[in-house]
Tab-separated table of C-alpha atoms in Angstrom:
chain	number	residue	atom	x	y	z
A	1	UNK	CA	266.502	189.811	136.438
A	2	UNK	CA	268.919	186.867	136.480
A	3	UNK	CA	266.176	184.722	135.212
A	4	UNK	CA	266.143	187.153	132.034
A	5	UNK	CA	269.675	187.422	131.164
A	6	UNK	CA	270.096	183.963	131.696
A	7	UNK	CA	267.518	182.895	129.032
A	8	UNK	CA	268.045	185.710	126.560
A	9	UNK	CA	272.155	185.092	126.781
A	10	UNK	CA	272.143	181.517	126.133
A	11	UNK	CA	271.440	181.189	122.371
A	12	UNK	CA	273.811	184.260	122.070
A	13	UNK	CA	276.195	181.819	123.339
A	14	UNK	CA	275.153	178.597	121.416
A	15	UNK	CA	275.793	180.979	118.626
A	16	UNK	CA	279.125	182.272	119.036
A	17	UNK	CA	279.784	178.335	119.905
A	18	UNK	CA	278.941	177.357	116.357
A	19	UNK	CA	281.081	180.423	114.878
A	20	UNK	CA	283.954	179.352	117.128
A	21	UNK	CA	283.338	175.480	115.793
A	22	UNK	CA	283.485	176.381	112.245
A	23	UNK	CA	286.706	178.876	112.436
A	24	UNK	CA	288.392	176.006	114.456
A	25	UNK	CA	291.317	174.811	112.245
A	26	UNK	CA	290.175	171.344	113.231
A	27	UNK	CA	287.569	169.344	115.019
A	28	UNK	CA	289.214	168.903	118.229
A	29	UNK	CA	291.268	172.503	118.300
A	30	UNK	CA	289.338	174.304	120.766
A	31	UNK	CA	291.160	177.333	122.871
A	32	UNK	CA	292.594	176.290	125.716
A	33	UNK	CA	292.283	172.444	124.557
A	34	UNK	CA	294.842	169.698	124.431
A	35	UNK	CA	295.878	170.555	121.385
A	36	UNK	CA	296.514	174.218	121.756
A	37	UNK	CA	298.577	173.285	125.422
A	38	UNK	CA	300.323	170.343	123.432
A	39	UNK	CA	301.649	173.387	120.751
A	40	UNK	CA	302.683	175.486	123.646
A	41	UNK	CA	305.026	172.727	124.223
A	42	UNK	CA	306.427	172.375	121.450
A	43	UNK	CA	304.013	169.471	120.048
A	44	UNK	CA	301.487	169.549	116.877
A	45	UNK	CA	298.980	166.763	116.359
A	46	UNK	CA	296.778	166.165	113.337
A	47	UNK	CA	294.988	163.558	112.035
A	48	UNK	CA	293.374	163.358	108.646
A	49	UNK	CA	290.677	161.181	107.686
A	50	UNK	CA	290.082	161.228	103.378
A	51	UNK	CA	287.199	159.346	101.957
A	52	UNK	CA	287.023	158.542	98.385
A	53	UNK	CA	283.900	157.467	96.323
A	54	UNK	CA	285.459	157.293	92.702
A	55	UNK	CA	283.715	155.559	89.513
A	56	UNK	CA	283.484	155.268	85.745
A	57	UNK	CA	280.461	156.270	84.084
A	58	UNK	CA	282.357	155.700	80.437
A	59	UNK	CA	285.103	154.142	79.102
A	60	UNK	CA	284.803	150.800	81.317
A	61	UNK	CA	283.328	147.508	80.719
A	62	UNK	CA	281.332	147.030	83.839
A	63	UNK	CA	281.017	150.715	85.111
A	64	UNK	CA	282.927	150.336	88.163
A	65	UNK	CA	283.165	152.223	91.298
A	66	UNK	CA	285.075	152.145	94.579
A	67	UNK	CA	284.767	153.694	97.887
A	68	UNK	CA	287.941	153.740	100.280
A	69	UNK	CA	289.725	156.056	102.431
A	70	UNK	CA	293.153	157.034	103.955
A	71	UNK	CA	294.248	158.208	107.063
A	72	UNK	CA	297.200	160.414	107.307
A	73	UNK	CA	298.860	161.399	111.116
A	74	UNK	CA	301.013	164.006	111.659
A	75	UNK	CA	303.485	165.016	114.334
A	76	UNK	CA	305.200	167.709	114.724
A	77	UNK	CA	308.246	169.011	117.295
A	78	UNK	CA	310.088	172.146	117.858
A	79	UNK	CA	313.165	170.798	120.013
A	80	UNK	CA	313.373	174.096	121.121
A	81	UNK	CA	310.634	174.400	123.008
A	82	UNK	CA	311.032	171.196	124.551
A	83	UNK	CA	314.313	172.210	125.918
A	84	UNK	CA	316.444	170.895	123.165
A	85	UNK	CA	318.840	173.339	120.824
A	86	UNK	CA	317.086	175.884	118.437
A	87	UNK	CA	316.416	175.094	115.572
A	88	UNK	CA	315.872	171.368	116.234
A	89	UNK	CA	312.721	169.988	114.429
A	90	UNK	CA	311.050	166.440	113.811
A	91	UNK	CA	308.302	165.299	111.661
A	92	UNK	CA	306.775	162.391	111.948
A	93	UNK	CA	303.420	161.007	109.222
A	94	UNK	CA	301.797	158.054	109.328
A	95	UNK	CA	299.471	156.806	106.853
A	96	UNK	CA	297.128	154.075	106.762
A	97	UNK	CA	294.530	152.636	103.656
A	98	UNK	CA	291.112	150.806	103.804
A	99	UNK	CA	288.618	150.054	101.325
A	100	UNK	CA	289.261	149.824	97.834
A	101	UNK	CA	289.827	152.475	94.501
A	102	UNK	CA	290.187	152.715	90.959
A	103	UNK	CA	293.593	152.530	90.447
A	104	UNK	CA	294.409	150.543	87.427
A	105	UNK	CA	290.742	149.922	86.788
A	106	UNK	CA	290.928	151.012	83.087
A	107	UNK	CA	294.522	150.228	82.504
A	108	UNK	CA	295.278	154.269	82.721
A	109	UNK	CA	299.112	154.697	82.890
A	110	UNK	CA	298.954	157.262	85.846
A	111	UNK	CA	297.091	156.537	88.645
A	112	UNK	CA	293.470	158.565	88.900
A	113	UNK	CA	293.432	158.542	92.948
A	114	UNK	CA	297.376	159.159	93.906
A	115	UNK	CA	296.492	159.705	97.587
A	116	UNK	CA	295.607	155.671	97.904
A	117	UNK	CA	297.847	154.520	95.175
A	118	UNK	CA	300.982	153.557	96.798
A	119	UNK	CA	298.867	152.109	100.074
A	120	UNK	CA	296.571	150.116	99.173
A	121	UNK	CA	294.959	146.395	100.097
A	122	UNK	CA	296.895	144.546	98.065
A	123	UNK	CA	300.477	146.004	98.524
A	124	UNK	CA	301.722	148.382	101.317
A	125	UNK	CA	298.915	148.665	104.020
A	126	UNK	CA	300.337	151.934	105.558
A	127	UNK	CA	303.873	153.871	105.706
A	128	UNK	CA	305.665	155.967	108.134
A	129	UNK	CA	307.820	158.600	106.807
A	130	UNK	CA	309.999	160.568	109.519
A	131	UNK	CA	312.242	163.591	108.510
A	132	UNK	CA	314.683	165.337	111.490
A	133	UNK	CA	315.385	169.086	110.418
A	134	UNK	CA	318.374	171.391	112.070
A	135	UNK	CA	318.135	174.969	111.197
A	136	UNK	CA	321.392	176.387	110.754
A	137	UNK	CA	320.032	180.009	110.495
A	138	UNK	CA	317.183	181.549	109.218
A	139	UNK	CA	318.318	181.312	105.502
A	140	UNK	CA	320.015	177.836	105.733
A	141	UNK	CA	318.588	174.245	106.839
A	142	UNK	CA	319.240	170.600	106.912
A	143	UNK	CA	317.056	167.710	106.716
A	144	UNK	CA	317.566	164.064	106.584
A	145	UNK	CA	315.004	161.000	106.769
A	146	UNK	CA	312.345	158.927	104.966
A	147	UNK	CA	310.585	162.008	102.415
A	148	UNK	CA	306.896	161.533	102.306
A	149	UNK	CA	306.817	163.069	98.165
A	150	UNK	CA	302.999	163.845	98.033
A	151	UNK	CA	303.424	165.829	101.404
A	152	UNK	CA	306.124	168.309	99.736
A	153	UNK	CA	304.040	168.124	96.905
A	154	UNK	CA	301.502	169.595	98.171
A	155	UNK	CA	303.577	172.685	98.954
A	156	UNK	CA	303.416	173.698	95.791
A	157	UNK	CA	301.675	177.391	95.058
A	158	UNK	CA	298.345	177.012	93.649
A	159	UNK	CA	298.261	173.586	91.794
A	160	UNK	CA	299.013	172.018	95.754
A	161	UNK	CA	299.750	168.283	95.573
A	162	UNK	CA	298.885	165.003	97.339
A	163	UNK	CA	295.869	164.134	96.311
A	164	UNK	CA	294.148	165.517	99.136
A	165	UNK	CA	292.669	168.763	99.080
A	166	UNK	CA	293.871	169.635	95.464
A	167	UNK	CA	294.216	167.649	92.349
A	168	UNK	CA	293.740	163.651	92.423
A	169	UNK	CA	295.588	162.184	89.124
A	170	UNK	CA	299.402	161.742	89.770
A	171	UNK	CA	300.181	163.947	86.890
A	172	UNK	CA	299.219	166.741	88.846
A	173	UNK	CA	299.551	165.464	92.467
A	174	UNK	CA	302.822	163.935	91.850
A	175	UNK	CA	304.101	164.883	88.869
A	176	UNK	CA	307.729	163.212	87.588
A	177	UNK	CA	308.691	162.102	84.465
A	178	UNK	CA	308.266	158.024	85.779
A	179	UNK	CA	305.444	155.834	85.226
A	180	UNK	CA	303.430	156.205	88.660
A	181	UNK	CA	301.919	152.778	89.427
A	182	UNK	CA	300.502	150.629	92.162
A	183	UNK	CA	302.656	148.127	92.783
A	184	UNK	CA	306.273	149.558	94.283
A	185	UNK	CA	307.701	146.028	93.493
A	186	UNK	CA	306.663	146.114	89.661
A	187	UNK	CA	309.159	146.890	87.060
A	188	UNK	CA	307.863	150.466	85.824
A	189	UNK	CA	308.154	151.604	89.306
A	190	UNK	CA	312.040	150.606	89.307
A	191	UNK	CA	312.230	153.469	86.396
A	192	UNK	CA	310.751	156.113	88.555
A	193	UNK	CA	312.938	159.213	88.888
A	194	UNK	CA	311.229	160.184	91.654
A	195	UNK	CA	308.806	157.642	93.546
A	196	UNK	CA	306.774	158.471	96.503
A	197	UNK	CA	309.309	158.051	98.771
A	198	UNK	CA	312.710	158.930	99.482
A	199	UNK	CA	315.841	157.955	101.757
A	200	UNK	CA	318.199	160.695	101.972
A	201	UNK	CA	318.872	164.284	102.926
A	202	UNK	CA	317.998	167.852	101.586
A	203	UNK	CA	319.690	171.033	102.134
A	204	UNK	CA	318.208	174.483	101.592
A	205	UNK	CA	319.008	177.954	101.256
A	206	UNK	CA	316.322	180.479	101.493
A	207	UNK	CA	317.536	184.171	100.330
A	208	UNK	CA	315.962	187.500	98.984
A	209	UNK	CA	316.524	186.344	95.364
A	210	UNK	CA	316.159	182.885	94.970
A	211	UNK	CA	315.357	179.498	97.331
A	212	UNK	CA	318.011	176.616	96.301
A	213	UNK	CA	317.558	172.820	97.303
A	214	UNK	CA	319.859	169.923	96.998
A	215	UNK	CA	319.125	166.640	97.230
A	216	UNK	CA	320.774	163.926	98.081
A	217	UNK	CA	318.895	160.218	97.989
A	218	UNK	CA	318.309	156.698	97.512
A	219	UNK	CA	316.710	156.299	93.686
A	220	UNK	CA	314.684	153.338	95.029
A	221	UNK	CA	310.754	153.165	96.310
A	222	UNK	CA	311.412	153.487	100.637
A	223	UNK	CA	308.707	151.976	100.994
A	224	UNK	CA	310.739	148.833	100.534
A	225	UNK	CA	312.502	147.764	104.025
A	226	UNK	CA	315.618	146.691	101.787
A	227	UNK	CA	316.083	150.849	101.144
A	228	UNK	CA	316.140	151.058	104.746
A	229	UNK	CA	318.391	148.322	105.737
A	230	UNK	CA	320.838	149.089	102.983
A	231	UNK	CA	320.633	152.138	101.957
A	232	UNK	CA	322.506	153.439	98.523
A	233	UNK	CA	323.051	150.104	97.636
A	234	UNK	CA	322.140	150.277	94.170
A	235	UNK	CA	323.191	153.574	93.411
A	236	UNK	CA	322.553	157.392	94.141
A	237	UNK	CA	320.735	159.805	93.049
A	238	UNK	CA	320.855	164.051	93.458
A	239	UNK	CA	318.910	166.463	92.377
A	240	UNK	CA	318.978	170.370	92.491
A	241	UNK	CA	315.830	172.736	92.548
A	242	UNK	CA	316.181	176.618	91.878
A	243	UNK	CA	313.104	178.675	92.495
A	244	UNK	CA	313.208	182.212	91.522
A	245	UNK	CA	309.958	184.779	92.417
A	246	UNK	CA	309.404	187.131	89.918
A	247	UNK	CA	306.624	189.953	90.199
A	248	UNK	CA	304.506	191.298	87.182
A	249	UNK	CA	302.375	193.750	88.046
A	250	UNK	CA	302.611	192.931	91.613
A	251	UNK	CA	301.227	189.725	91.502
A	252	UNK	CA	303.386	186.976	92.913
A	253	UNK	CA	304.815	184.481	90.428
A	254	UNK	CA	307.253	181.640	91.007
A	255	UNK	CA	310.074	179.746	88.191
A	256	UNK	CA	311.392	176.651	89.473
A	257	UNK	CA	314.370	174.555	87.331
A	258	UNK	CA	315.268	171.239	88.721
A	259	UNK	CA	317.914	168.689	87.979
A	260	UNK	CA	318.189	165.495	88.915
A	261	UNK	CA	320.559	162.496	87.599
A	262	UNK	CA	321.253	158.660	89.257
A	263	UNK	CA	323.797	156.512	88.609
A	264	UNK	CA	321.587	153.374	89.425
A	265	UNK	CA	320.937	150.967	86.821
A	266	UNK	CA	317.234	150.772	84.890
A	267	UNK	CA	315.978	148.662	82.707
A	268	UNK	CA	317.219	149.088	78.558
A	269	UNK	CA	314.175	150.029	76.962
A	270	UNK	CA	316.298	149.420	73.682
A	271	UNK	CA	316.201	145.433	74.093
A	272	UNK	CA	312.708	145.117	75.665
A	273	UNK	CA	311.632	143.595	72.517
A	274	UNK	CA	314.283	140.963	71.997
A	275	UNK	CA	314.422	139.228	75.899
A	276	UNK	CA	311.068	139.784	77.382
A	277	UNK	CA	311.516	137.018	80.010
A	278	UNK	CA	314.409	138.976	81.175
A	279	UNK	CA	312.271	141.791	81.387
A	280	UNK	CA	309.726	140.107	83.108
A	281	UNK	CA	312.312	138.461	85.578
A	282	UNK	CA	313.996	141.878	86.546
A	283	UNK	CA	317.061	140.563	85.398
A	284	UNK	CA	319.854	141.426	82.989
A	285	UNK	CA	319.526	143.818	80.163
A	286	UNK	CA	320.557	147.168	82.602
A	287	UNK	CA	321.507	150.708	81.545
A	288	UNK	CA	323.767	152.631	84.420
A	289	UNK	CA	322.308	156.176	84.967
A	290	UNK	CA	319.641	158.455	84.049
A	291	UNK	CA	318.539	161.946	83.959
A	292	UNK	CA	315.955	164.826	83.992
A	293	UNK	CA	315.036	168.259	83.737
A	294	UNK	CA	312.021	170.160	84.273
A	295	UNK	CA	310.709	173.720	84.442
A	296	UNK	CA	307.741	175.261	86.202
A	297	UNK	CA	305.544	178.413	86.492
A	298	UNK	CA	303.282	179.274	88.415
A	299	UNK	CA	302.210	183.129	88.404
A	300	UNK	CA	298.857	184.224	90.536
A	301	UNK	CA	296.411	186.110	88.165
A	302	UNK	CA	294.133	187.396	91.261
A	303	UNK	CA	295.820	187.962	94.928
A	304	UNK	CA	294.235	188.537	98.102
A	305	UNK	CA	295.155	191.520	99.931
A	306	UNK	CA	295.741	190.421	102.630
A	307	UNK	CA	297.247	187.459	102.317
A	308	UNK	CA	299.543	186.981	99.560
A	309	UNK	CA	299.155	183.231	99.439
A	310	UNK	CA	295.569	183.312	98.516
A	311	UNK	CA	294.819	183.637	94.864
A	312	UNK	CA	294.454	181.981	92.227
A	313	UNK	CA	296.585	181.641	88.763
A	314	UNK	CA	298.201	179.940	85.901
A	315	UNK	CA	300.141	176.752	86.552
A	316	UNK	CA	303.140	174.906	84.111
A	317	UNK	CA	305.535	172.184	83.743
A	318	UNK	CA	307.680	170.513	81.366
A	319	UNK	CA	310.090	167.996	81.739
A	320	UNK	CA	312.528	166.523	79.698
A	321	UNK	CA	314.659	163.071	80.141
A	322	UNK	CA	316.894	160.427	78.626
A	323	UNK	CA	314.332	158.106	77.267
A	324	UNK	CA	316.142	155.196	78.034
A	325	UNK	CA	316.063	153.718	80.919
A	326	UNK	CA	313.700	156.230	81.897
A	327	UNK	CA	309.955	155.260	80.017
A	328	UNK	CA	308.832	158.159	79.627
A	329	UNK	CA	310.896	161.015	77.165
A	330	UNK	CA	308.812	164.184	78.016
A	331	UNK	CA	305.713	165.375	79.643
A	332	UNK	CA	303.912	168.673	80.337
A	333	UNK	CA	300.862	169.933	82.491
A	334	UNK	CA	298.893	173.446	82.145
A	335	UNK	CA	296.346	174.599	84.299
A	336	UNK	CA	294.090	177.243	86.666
A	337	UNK	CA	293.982	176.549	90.024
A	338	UNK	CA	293.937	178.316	93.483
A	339	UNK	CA	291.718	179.878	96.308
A	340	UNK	CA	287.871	181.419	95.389
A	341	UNK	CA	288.289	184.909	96.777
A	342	UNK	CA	284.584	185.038	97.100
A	343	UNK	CA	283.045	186.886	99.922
A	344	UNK	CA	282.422	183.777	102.770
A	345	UNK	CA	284.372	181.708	100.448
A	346	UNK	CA	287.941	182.286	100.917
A	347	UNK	CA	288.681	178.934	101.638
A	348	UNK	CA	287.530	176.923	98.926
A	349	UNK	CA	289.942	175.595	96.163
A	350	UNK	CA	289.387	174.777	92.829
A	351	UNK	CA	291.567	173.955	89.596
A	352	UNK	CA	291.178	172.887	85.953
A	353	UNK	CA	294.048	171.009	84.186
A	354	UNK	CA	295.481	169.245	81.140
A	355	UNK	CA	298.319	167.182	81.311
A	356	UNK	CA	300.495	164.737	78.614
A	357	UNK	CA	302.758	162.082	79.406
A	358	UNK	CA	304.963	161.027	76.115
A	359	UNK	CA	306.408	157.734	76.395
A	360	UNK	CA	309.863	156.868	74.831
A	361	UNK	CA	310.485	155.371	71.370
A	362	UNK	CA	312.242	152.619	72.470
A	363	UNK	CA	309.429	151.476	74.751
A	364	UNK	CA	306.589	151.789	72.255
A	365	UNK	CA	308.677	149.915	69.668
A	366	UNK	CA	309.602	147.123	71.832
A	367	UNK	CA	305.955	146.539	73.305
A	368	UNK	CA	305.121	146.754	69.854
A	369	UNK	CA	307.740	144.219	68.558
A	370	UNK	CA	305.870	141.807	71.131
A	371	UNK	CA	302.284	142.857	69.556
A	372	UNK	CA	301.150	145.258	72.609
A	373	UNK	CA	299.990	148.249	71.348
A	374	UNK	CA	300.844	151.424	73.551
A	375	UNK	CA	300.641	154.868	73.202
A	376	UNK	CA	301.339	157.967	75.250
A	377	UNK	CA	298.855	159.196	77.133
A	378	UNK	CA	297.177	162.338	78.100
A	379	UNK	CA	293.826	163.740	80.033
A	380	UNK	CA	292.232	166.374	81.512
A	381	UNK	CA	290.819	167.248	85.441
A	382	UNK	CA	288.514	169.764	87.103
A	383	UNK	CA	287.595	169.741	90.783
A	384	UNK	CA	285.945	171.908	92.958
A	385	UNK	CA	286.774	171.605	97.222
A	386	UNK	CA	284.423	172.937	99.267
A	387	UNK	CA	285.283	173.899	102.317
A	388	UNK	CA	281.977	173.745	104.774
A	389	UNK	CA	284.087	174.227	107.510
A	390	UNK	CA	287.954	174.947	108.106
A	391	UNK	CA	288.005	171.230	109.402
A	392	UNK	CA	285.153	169.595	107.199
A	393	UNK	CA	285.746	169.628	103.483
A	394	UNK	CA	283.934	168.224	100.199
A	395	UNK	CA	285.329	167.899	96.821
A	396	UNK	CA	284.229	167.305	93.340
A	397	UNK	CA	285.957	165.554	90.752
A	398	UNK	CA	286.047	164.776	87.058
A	399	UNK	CA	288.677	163.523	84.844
A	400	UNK	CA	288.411	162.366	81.243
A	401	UNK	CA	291.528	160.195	80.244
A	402	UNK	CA	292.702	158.906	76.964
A	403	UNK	CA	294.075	155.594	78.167
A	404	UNK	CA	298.021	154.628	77.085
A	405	UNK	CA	295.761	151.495	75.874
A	406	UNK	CA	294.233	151.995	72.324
A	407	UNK	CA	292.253	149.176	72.206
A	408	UNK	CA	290.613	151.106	75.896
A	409	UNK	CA	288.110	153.848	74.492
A	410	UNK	CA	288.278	157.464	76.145
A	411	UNK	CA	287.319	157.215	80.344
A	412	UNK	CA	285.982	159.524	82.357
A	413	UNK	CA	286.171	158.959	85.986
A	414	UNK	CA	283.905	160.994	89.140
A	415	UNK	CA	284.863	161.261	92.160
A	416	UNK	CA	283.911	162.475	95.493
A	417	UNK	CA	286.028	163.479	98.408
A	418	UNK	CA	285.271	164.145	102.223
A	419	UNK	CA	288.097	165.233	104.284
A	420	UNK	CA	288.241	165.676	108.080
A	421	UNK	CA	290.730	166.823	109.648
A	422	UNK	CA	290.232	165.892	114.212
């Protein structure tokens, strides 16, 4: 009788093994695990592993592709649990590059794989960003650190952010009304409102009607260990973020406003045709302050039940600046993008998007005074993420991309993307 149950309850339990393996939120987050004691502590441990394989089927001269990858750590702590004062929280991510990508490939403005665009082999081989958060109560908190941008990014309802699950181009990922490049140390990055990371301090107030964040930062790139070792020294810069839900037919929708200005010094974009070399030195030729505004939607068409932040809807943005020294004068982004509700599907994401960036006057005019032809420049993306597992997920990826070049004909880029998450 043993015997029997034995061999007729064994691929019961191989089965409700692989069940248990595919619900696990990651690899190594069994029951009873590390992990699980670690979070009982007080402690959460991740650790991402994203693989790209990215190329250009048109629109290039040689056809190229890339494969590379990033690895993102993250650590968590409740102070509270670990016998600190409530409300005490840390957050710690480290990131780290290999291989190669596309970036810059095609001349694009915006970057067409934002996750390994500010790491990469040639510039920054990793970052550590490290926040320390103090809840005052449950409606108010403080936060001060090195911001890791793509990870609030990807915050954001339905059109997410990072580059990692969700969207890929920095338009979407990362969107800003700044030239996103490669190179932190290059002069378009120095006219970023908002690069991909930040110095400073946030407050926020969460109520019944409305969230409100201020924020209170360095203008410049952290990633640069100047930032760090003197801080504010070229200036400030604040923003404030309103978001306000609003229901339609009970469907959850969200309107953000936000408002930033700095009283650093950029680059003016209305002499860049008289003094290149200056330009092209980083010297002279400054304009003190700029500023921008932007307004988002994003309103779910299709809602899950049960959990209300499952669904899928429309997405928006529009943003408005000076012009001068900021490049670019306006930009805007539409889309679709969310969960599939699908029976046995709930996890998968998927979004379709179109997004403009229009440069400045002043910039064209000047690049043109010194015969380079520029434009502003716009594309569209589609991706699918499928999730074979909670912990184990594969992505699809198209963009088609009418380069700021003219003289570049109209690129389309594919891309695949594995993430793990151990």
């Amino acid at each position: 009788m043993a015997a029997l149950v034995a061999t007729t309850g064994a691929p019961a339990l191989a089965e409700d093994s692989l069940v248990s393996l595919a619900k696990q939120k990651s690899l190594t987050d069994t029951p009873g695990g590390p992990k699980d004691e670690l979070r009982r502590l007080g402690v959460d441990v991740n650790v991402w592993v994203t693989q790209f394989f990215q190329g250009i089927p048109a629109g290039a001269i040689d056809r190229t592709a890339r494969y590379g990858g990033k690895m993102d750590m993250f650590l968590r702590v409740d102070g509270e649990k670990l016998g600190f004062w409530k409300g005490l929280k840390f957050n710690a991510q480290y990131e780290h590059y290999f291989g190669r990508n596309l970036n810059r490939q095609d001349l694009a403005l915006l970057p067409v794989n934002v996750a390994q665009a500010f790491i990469e082999r040639d510039g920054y081989h990793s970052a550590l960003s490290m926040t320390l958060t103090q809840e005052l109560s449950e409606e108010l908190s403080v936060t001060i650190g090195k911001f890791n941008m793509l990870t609030l990014a990807a915050q954001t309802p339905l059109v997410g952010g990072g580059g990692i699950d969700t969207f890929m181009n920095r338009a979407f990922a990362l969107p800003s009304t700044g030239i996103g490049v490669s190179s932190p140390e290059s002069v378009a990055d120095r006219l970023i409102i908002a690069p991909p990371y930040l110095l400073g301090g946030v407050a926020a107030l969460k109520t019944k009607y409305f969230d409100l964040r201020v924020m209170v930062a360095d203008p410049r790139n952290a990633q640069q260990a100047r930032v760090i070792t003197r801080p504010f020294e070229r200036g400030v810069g604040a923003g404030l973020m309103a978001t306000v839900p609003i229901e339609i037919g009970g469907l959850n929708g969200f309107h953000t406003l936000r408002f930033a200005y700095s009283n650093a010094r950029g680059f003016d974009l209305d002499d860049i045709g008289e003094r290149r070399q200056a330009i092209a030195r980083l010297r002279g030729l400054t304009k003190k302050g700029f500023w921008f505004v932007s307004y988002a939607v994003q309103q779910y068409f299709v809602q899950s039940a049960t959990d209300p932040k499952l669904g899928w809807g429309l997405f928006t943005l529009a943003t408005l600046s000076d012009g001068n020294p900021n490049p670019v004068r306006w930009s805007m982004l539409v889309g679709l993008a969310g969960y599939n509700l699908m029976t046995g599907r709930e996890d998968d994401r998927w979004g379709v998007g179109y997004y403009h960036y229009g440069l400045t006057q002043p910039l064209l005019s000047g690049l043109a005074a010194r015969r380079i032809n520029r434009r502003s420049e716009g594309g569209v993306e589609a991706f699918y993420n499928f999730a074979v597992t909670r912990w184990l997920r594969l992505s699809g990826d198209v963009q088609i991309i009418d380069p700021w070049n003219p003289l570049r004909a109209r690129a389309s880029y594919l891309g695949l993307r594995l993430q793990t998450i151990f």
